[in-house]
XYZ file of N, CA and C in Angstrom:
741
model
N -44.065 50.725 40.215
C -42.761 50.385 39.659
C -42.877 49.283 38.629
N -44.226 48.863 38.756
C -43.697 47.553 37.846
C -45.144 47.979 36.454
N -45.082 48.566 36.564
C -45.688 49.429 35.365
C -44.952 49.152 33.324
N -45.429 48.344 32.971
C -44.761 48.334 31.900
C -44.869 49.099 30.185
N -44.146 49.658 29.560
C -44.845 50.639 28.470
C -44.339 48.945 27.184
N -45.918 48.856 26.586
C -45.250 48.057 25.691
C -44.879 48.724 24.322
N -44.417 47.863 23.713
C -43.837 48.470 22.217
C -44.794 48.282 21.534
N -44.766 49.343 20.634
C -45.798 49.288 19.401
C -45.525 48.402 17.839
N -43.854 47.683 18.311
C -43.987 46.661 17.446
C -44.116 45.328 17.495
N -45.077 45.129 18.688
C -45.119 43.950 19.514
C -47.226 44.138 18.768
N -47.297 42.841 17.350
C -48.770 43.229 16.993
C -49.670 43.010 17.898
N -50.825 43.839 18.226
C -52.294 42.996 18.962
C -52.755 42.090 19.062
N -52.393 41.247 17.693
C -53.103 40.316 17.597
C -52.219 38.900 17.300
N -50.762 38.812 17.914
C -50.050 37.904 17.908
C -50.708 36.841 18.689
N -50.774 35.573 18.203
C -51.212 34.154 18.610
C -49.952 33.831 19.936
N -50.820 33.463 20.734
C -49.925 33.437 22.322
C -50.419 31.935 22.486
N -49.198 30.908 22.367
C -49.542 29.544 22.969
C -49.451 29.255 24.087
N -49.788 28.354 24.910
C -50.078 28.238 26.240
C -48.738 27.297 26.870
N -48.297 27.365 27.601
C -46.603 27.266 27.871
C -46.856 25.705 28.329
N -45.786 25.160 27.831
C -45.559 23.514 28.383
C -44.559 23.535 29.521
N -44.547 22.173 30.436
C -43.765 22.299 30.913
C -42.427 21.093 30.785
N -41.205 21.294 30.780
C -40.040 20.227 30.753
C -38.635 20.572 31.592
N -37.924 20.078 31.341
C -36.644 19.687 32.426
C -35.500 20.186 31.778
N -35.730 21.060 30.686
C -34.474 20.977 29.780
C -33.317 22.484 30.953
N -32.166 21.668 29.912
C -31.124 22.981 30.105
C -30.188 23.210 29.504
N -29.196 24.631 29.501
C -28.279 24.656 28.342
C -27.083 24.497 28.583
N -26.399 23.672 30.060
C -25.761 23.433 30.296
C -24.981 22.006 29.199
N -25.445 21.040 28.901
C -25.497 20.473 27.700
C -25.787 20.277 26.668
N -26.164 21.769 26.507
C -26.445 22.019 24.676
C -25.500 21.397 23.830
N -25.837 20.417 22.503
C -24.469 20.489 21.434
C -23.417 21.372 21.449
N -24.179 22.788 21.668
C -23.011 23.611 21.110
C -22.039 23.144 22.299
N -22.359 23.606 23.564
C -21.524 23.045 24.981
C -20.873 22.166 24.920
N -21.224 21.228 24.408
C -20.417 19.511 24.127
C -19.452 19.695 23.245
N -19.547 21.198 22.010
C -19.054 20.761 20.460
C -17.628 21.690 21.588
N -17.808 22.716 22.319
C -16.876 23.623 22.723
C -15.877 23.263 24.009
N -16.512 22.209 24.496
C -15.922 21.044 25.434
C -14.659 20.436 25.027
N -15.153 19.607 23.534
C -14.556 18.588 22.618
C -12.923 19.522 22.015
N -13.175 20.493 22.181
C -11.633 21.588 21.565
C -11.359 22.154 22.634
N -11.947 22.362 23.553
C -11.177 22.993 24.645
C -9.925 22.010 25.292
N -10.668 20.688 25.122
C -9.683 19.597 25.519
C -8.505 19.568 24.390
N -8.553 19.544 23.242
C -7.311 19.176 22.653
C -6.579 20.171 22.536
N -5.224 19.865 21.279
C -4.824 20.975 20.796
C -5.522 21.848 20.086
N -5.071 23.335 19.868
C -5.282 23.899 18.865
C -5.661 23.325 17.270
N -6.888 23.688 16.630
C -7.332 23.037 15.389
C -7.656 21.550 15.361
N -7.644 20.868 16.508
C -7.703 19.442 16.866
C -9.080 19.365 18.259
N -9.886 18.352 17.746
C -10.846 18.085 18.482
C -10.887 16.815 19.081
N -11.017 16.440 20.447
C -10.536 15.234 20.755
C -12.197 14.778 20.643
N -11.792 13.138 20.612
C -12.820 11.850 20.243
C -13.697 11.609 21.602
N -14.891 11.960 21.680
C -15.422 11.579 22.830
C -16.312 10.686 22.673
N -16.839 9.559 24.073
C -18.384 9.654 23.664
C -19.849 10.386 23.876
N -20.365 10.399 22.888
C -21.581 10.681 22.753
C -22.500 11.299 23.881
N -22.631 12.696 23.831
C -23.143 13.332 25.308
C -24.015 12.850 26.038
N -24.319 13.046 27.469
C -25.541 12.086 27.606
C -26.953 12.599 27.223
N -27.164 13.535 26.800
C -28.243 13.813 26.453
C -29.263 13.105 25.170
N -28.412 12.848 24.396
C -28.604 11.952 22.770
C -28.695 10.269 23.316
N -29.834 10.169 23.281
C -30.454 8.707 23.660
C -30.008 7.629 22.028
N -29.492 6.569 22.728
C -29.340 5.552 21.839
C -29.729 5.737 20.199
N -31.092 5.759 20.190
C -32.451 5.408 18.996
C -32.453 7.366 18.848
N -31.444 7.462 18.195
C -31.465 9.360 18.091
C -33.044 10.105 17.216
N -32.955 10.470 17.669
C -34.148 11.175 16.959
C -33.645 11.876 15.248
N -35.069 12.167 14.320
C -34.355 12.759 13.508
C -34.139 14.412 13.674
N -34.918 14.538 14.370
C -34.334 16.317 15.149
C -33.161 16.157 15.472
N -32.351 14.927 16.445
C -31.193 15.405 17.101
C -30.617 15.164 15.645
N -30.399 14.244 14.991
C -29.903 14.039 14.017
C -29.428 15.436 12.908
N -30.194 15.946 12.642
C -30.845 17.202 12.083
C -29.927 18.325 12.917
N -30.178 18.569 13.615
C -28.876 19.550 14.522
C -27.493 18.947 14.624
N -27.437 17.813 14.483
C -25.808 17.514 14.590
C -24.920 17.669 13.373
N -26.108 17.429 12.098
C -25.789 17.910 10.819
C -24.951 19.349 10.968
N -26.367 20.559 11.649
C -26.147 22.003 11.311
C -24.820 22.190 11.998
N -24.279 21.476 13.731
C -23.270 21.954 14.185
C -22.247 21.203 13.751
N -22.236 20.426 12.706
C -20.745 20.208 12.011
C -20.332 21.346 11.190
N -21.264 22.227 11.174
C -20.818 23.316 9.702
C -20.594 24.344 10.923
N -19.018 24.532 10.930
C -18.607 25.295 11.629
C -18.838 26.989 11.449
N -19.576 27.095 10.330
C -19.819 28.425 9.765
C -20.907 28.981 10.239
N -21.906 27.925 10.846
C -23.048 28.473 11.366
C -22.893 28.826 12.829
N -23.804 29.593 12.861
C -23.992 30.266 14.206
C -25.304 30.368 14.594
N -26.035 29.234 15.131
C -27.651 29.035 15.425
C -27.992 30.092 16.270
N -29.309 29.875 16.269
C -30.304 30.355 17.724
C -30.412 29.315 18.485
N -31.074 29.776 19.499
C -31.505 28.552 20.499
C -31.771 27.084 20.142
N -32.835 27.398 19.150
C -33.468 25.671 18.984
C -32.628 25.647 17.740
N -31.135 25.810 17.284
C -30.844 25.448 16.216
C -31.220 25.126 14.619
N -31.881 25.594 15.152
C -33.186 25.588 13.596
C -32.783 26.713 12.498
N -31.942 27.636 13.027
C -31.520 28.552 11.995
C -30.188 29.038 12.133
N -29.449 30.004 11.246
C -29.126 31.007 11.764
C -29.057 32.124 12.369
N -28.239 33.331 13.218
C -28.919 34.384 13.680
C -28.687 35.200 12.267
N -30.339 36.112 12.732
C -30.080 37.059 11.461
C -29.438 38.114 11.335
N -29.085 38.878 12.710
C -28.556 40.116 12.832
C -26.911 39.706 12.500
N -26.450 40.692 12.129
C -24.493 40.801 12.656
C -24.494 41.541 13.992
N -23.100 40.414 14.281
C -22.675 40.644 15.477
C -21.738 41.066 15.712
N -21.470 41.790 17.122
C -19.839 42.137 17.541
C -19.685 41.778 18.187
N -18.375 41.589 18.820
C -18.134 40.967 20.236
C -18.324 41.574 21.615
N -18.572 40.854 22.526
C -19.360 41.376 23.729
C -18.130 40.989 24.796
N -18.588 41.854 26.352
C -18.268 41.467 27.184
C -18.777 39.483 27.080
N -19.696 39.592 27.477
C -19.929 37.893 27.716
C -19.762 36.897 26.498
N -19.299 36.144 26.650
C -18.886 35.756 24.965
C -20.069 34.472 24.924
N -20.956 34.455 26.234
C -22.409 33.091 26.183
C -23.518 34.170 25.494
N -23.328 35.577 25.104
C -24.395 35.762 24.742
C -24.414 37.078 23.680
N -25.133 37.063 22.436
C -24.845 37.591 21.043
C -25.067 38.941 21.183
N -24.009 39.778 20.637
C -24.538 41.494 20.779
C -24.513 41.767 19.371
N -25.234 42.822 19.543
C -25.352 43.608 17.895
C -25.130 45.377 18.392
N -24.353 46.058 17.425
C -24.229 47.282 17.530
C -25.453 47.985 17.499
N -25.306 49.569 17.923
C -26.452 50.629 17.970
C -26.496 50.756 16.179
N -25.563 50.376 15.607
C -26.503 51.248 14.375
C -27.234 49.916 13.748
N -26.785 48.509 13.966
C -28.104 47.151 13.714
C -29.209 47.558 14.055
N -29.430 47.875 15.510
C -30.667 48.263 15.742
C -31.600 49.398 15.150
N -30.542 50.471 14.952
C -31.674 51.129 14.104
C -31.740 50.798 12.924
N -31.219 50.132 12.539
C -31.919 49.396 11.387
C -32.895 48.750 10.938
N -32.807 47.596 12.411
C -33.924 47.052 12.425
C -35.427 47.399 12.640
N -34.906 48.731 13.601
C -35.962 49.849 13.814
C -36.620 50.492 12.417
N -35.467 50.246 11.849
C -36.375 51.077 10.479
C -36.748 50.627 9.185
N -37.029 49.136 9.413
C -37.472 48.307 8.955
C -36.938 47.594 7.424
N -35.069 47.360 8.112
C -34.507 46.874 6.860
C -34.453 45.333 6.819
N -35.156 44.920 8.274
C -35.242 43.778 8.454
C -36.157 42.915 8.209
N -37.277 43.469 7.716
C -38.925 43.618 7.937
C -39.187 42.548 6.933
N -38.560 41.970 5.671
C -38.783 40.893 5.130
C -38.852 39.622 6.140
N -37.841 39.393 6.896
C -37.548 38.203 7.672
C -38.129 38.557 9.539
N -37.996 40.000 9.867
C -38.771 40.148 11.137
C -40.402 40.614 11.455
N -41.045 39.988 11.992
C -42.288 40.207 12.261
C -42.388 41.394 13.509
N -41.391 40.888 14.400
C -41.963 41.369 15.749
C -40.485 41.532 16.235
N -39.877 42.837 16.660
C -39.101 43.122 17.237
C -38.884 43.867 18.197
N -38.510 43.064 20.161
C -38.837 44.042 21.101
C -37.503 43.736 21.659
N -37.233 45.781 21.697
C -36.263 45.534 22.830
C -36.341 46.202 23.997
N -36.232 45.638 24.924
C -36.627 44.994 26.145
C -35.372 46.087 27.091
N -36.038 47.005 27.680
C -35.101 48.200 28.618
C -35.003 47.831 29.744
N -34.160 47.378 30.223
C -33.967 46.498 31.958
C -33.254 47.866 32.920
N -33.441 48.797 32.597
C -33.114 49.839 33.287
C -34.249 50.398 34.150
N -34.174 50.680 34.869
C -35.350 51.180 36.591
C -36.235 52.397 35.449
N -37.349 52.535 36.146
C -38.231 53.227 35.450
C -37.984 54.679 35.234
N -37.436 55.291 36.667
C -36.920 56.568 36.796
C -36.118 57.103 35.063
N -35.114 55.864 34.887
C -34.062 56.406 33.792
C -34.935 56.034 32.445
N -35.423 55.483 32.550
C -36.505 54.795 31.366
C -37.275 56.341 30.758
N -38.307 56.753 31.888
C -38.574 58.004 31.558
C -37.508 59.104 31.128
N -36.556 59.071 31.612
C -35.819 60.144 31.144
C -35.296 60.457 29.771
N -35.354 59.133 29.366
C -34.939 59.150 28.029
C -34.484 57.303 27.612
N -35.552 56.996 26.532
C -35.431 55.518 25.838
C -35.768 55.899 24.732
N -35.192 54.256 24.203
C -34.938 54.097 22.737
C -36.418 54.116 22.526
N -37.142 54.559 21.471
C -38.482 54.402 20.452
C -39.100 53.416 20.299
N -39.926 52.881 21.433
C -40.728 51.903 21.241
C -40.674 50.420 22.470
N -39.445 51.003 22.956
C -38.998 49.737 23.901
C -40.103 49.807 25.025
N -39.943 48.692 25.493
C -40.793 47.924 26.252
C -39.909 47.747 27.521
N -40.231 48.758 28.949
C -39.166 49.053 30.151
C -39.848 47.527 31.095
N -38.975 46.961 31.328
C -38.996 45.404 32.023
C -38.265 45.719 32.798
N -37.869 46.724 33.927
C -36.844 46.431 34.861
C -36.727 44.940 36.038
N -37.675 44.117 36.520
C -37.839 42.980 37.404
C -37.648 42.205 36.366
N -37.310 40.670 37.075
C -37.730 39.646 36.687
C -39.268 39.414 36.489
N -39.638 39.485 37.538
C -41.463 38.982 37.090
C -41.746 40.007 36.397
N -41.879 41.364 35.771
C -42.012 42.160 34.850
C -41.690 40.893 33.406
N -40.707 40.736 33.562
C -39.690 40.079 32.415
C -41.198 38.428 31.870
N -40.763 37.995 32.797
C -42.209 36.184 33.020
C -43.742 36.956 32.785
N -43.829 38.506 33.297
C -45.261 38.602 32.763
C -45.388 38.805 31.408
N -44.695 39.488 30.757
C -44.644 40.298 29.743
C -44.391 39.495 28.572
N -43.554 38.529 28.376
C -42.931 37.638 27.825
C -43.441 36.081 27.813
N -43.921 35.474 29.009
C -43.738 34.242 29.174
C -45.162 34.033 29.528
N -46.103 34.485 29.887
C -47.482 34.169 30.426
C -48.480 34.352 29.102
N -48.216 34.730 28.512
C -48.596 34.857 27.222
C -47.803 35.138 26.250
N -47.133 33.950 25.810
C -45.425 34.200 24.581
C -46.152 34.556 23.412
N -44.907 35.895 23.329
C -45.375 36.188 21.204
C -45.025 35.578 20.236
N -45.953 35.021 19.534
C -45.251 34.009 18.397
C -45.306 34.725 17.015
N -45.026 34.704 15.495
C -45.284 35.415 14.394
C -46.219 34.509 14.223
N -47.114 35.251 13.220
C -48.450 34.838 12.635
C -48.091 33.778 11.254
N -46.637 34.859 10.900
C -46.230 34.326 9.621
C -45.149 33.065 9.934
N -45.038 32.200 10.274
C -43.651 31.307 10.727
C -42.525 31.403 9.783
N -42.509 32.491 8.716
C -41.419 32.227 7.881
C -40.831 32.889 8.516
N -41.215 34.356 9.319
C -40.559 35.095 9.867
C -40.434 35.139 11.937
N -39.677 35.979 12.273
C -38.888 35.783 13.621
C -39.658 36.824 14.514
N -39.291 36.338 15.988
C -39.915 37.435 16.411
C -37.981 37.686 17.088
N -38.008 38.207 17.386
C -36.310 38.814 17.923
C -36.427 39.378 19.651
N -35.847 39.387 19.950
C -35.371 40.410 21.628
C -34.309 40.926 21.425
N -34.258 42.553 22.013
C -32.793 43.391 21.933
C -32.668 43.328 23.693
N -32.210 42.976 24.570
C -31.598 43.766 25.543
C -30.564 44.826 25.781
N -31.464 45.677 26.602
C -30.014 46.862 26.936
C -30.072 47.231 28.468
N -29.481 47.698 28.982
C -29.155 48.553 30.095
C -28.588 50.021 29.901
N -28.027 50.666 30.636
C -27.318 51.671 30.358
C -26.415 51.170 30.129
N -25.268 50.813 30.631
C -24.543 50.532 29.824
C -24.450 48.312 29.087
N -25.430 48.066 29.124
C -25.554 46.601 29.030
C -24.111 45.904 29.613
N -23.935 45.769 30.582
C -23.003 45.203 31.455
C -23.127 44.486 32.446
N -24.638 44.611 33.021
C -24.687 44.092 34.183
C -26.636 43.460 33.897
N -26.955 44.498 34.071
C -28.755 44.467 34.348
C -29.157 43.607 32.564
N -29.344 44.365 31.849
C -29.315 43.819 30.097
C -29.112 42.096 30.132
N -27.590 42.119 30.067
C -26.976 40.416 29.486
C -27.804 39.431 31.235
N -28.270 40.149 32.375
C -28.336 39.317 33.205
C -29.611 38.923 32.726
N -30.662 39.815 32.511
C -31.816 39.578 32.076
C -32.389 38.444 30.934
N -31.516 38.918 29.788
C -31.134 37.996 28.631
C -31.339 36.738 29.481
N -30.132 36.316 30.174
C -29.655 34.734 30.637
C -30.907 34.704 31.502
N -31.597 35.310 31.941
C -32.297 34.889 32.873
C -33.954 34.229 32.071
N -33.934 34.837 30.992
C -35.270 34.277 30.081
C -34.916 32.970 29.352
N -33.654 32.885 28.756
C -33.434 31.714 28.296
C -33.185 30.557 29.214
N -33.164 30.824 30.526
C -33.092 30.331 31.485
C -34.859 29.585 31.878
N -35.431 30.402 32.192
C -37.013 30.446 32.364
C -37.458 29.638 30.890
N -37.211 30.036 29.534
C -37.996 29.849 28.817
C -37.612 27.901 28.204
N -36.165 27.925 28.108
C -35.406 26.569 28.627
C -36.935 25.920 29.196
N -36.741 26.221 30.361
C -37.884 25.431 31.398
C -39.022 24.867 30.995
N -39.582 25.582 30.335
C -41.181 25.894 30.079
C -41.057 24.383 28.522
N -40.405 24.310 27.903
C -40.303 23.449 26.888
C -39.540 21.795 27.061
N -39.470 21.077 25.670
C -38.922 20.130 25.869
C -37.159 20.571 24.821
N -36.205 20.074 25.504
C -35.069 20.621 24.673
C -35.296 20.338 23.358
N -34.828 21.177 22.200
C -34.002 21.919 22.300
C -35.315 23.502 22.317
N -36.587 23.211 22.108
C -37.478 23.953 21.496
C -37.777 25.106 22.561
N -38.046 26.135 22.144
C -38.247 27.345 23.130
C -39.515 28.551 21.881
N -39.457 29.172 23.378
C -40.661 30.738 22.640
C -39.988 31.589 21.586
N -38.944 31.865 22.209
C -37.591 33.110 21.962
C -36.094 32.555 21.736
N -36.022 31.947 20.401
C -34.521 31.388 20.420
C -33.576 32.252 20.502
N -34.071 33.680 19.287
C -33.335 34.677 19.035
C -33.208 36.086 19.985
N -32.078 36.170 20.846
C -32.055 37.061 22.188
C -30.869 37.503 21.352
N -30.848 38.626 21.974
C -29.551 39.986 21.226
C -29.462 40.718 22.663
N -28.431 41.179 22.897
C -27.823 42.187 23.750
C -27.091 43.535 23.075
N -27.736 44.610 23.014
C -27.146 46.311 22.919
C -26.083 46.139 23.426
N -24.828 46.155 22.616
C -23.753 46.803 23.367
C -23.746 47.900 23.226
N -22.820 48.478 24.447
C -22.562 49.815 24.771
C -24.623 50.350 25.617
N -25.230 49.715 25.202
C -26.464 49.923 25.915
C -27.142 51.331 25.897
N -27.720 51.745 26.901
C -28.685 52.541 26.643
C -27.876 54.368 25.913
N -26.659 54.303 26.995
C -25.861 55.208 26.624
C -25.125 55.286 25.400
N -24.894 54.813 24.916
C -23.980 54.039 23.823
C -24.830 54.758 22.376
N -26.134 53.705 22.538
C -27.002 54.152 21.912
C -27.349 55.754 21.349
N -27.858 56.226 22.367
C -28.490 57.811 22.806
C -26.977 59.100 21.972
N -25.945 58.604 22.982
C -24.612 59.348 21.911
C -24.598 59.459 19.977
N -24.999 58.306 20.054
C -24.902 57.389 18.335
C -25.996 58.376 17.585
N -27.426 57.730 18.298
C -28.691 58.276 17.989
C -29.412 58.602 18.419
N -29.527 59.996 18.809
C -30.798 60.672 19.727
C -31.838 60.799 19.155
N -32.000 60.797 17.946
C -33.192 61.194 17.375
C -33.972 59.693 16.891
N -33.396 58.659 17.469
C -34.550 57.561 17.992
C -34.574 57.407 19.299
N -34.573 58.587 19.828
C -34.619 58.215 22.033
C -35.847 59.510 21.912
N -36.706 58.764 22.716
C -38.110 60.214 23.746
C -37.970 59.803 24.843
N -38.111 60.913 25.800
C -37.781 62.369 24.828
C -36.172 62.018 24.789
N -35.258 63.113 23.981
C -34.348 62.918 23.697
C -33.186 62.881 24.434
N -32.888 62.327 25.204
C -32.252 62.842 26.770
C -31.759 61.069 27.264
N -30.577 61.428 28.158
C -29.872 60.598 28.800
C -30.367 60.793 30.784
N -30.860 60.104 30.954
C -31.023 59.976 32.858
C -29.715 58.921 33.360
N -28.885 58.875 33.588
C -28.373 58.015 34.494
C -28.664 57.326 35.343
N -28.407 55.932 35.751
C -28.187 55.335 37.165
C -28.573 56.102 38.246
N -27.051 56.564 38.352
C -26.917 57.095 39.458
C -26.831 58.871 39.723
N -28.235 59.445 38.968
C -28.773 60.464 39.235
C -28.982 60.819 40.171
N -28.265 62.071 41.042
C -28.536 62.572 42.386
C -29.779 62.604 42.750
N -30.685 63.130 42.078
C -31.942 63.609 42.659
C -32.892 62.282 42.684
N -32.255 60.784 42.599
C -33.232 59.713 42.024
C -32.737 58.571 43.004
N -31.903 59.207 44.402
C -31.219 58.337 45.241
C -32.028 57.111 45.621
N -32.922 57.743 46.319
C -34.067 56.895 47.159
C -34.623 55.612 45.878
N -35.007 56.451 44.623
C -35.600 55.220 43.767
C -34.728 54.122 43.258
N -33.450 54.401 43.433
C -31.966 53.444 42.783
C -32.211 52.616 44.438
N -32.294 53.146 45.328
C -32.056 52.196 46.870
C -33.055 51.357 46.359
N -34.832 51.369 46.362
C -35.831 50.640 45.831
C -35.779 49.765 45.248
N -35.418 49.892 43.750
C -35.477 49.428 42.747
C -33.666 47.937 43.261
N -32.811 48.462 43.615
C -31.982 47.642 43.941
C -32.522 46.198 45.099
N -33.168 47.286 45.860
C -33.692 45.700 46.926
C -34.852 45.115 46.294
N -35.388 45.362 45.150
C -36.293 44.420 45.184
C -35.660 43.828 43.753
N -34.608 44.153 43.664
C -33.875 43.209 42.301
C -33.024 41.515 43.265
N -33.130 42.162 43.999
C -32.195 41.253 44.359
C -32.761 39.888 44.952
């Protein structure tokens, strides 16, 4: 079961740094503090606070440097704030975490992104059974967590080129549940492994509408070309499996 198919746009020969360890979390990210600061006031009005506790006296010029980017209300970072995201987005069930439509992805699949992306994996959190039955072109089936920490985190992919990104798509069948949990659960892990704000994988994306969504849109980037469900009669016993050892 814990068998993983990797993607073939994940290169051979990506430089894998050796993981640090720190205390960070995103419970007090800027952004958290900046969305705090308006939740309290009125509408278009941000009330006066002090200074989160995270930002030590003698500020750094990094923090400095990010407090710049989140005054420009126009941006919309990644993780370590260091950029913008590159994809467009739509709105999601979870509004903590960024989706991009089925036809972004095949885009990115077909390499309109390829100036600015090096390495783009998206990451199938669906049980292996439905995986075989029919996935997107190239994805990389992670149904576990430790699937997720081996694959990802024991040896992180970095670009060769630093001008460019490496990206994550999550999906599920329908990215609702398994997908966005997975997502939170690496930025969670990968959080860990660093000192704030810096991480492996700033840039995480969630498939809406997910594996199904997808496959309707575009079959002719799914092998073989076919939809398996969940909750496929003949696949009872492997959905019981695959559920107890998620949990």
């Amino acid at each position: 079961c814990r068998k993983l198919f990797r993607s073939p746009s994940v290169p051979a020969s990506v430089t894998r740094p050796v993981l640090k360890q720190g205390q960070p979390s995103d419970s007090d990210t800027p952004v958290k503090a900046k969305q705090q600061r308006r939740a309290a006031g009125t509408p278009g009005q941000e009330v006066s606070l002090e200074p989160v506790a995270w930002l030590e006296p003698c500020r750094s010029a990094r923090h400095e440097e990010i407090e710049k980017l989140l005054a420009n209300d126009d941006q919309d970072l990644i993780g370590d704030f260091s950029k913008a995201h590159l994809l467009p987005m739509v709105q999601g069930k979870d509004l903590g975490l960024k989706y991009i439509s089925p036809g972004t992805l095949v885009a990115v699949l077909t390499g309109h992104f390829s100036s600015c992306i090096e390495s783009s994996i998206v990451v199938d959190c669906r049980y292996p059974y439905e995986y075989e039955g029919g996935h997107i072109k190239g994805a990389v089936n992670l149904p576990l967590q430790r699937d997720l920490e081996e694959f990802l985190l024991e040896q992180p992919i970095v670009p060769l080129d630093t001008s460019k990104r490496v990206i994550l798509i999550f999906h599920c069948e329908f990215s609702e549940e398994r997908g966005p949990k997975m997502c939170r659960f690496l930025r969670e892990k990968d959080r860990s492994c660093h000192e704030y704000p810096q991480l492996h994988y700033p840039e995480l994306y969630v498939l809406k509408g997910g594996y199904r969504e997808f496959f309707l849109q575009y079959p002719s980037h799914c092998e073989p070309r076919d939809y398996r469900p969940m909750q496929h009669v003949a696949f009872k016993q492997e959905l019981r499996k695959f559920r107890e050892q998620s949990r």
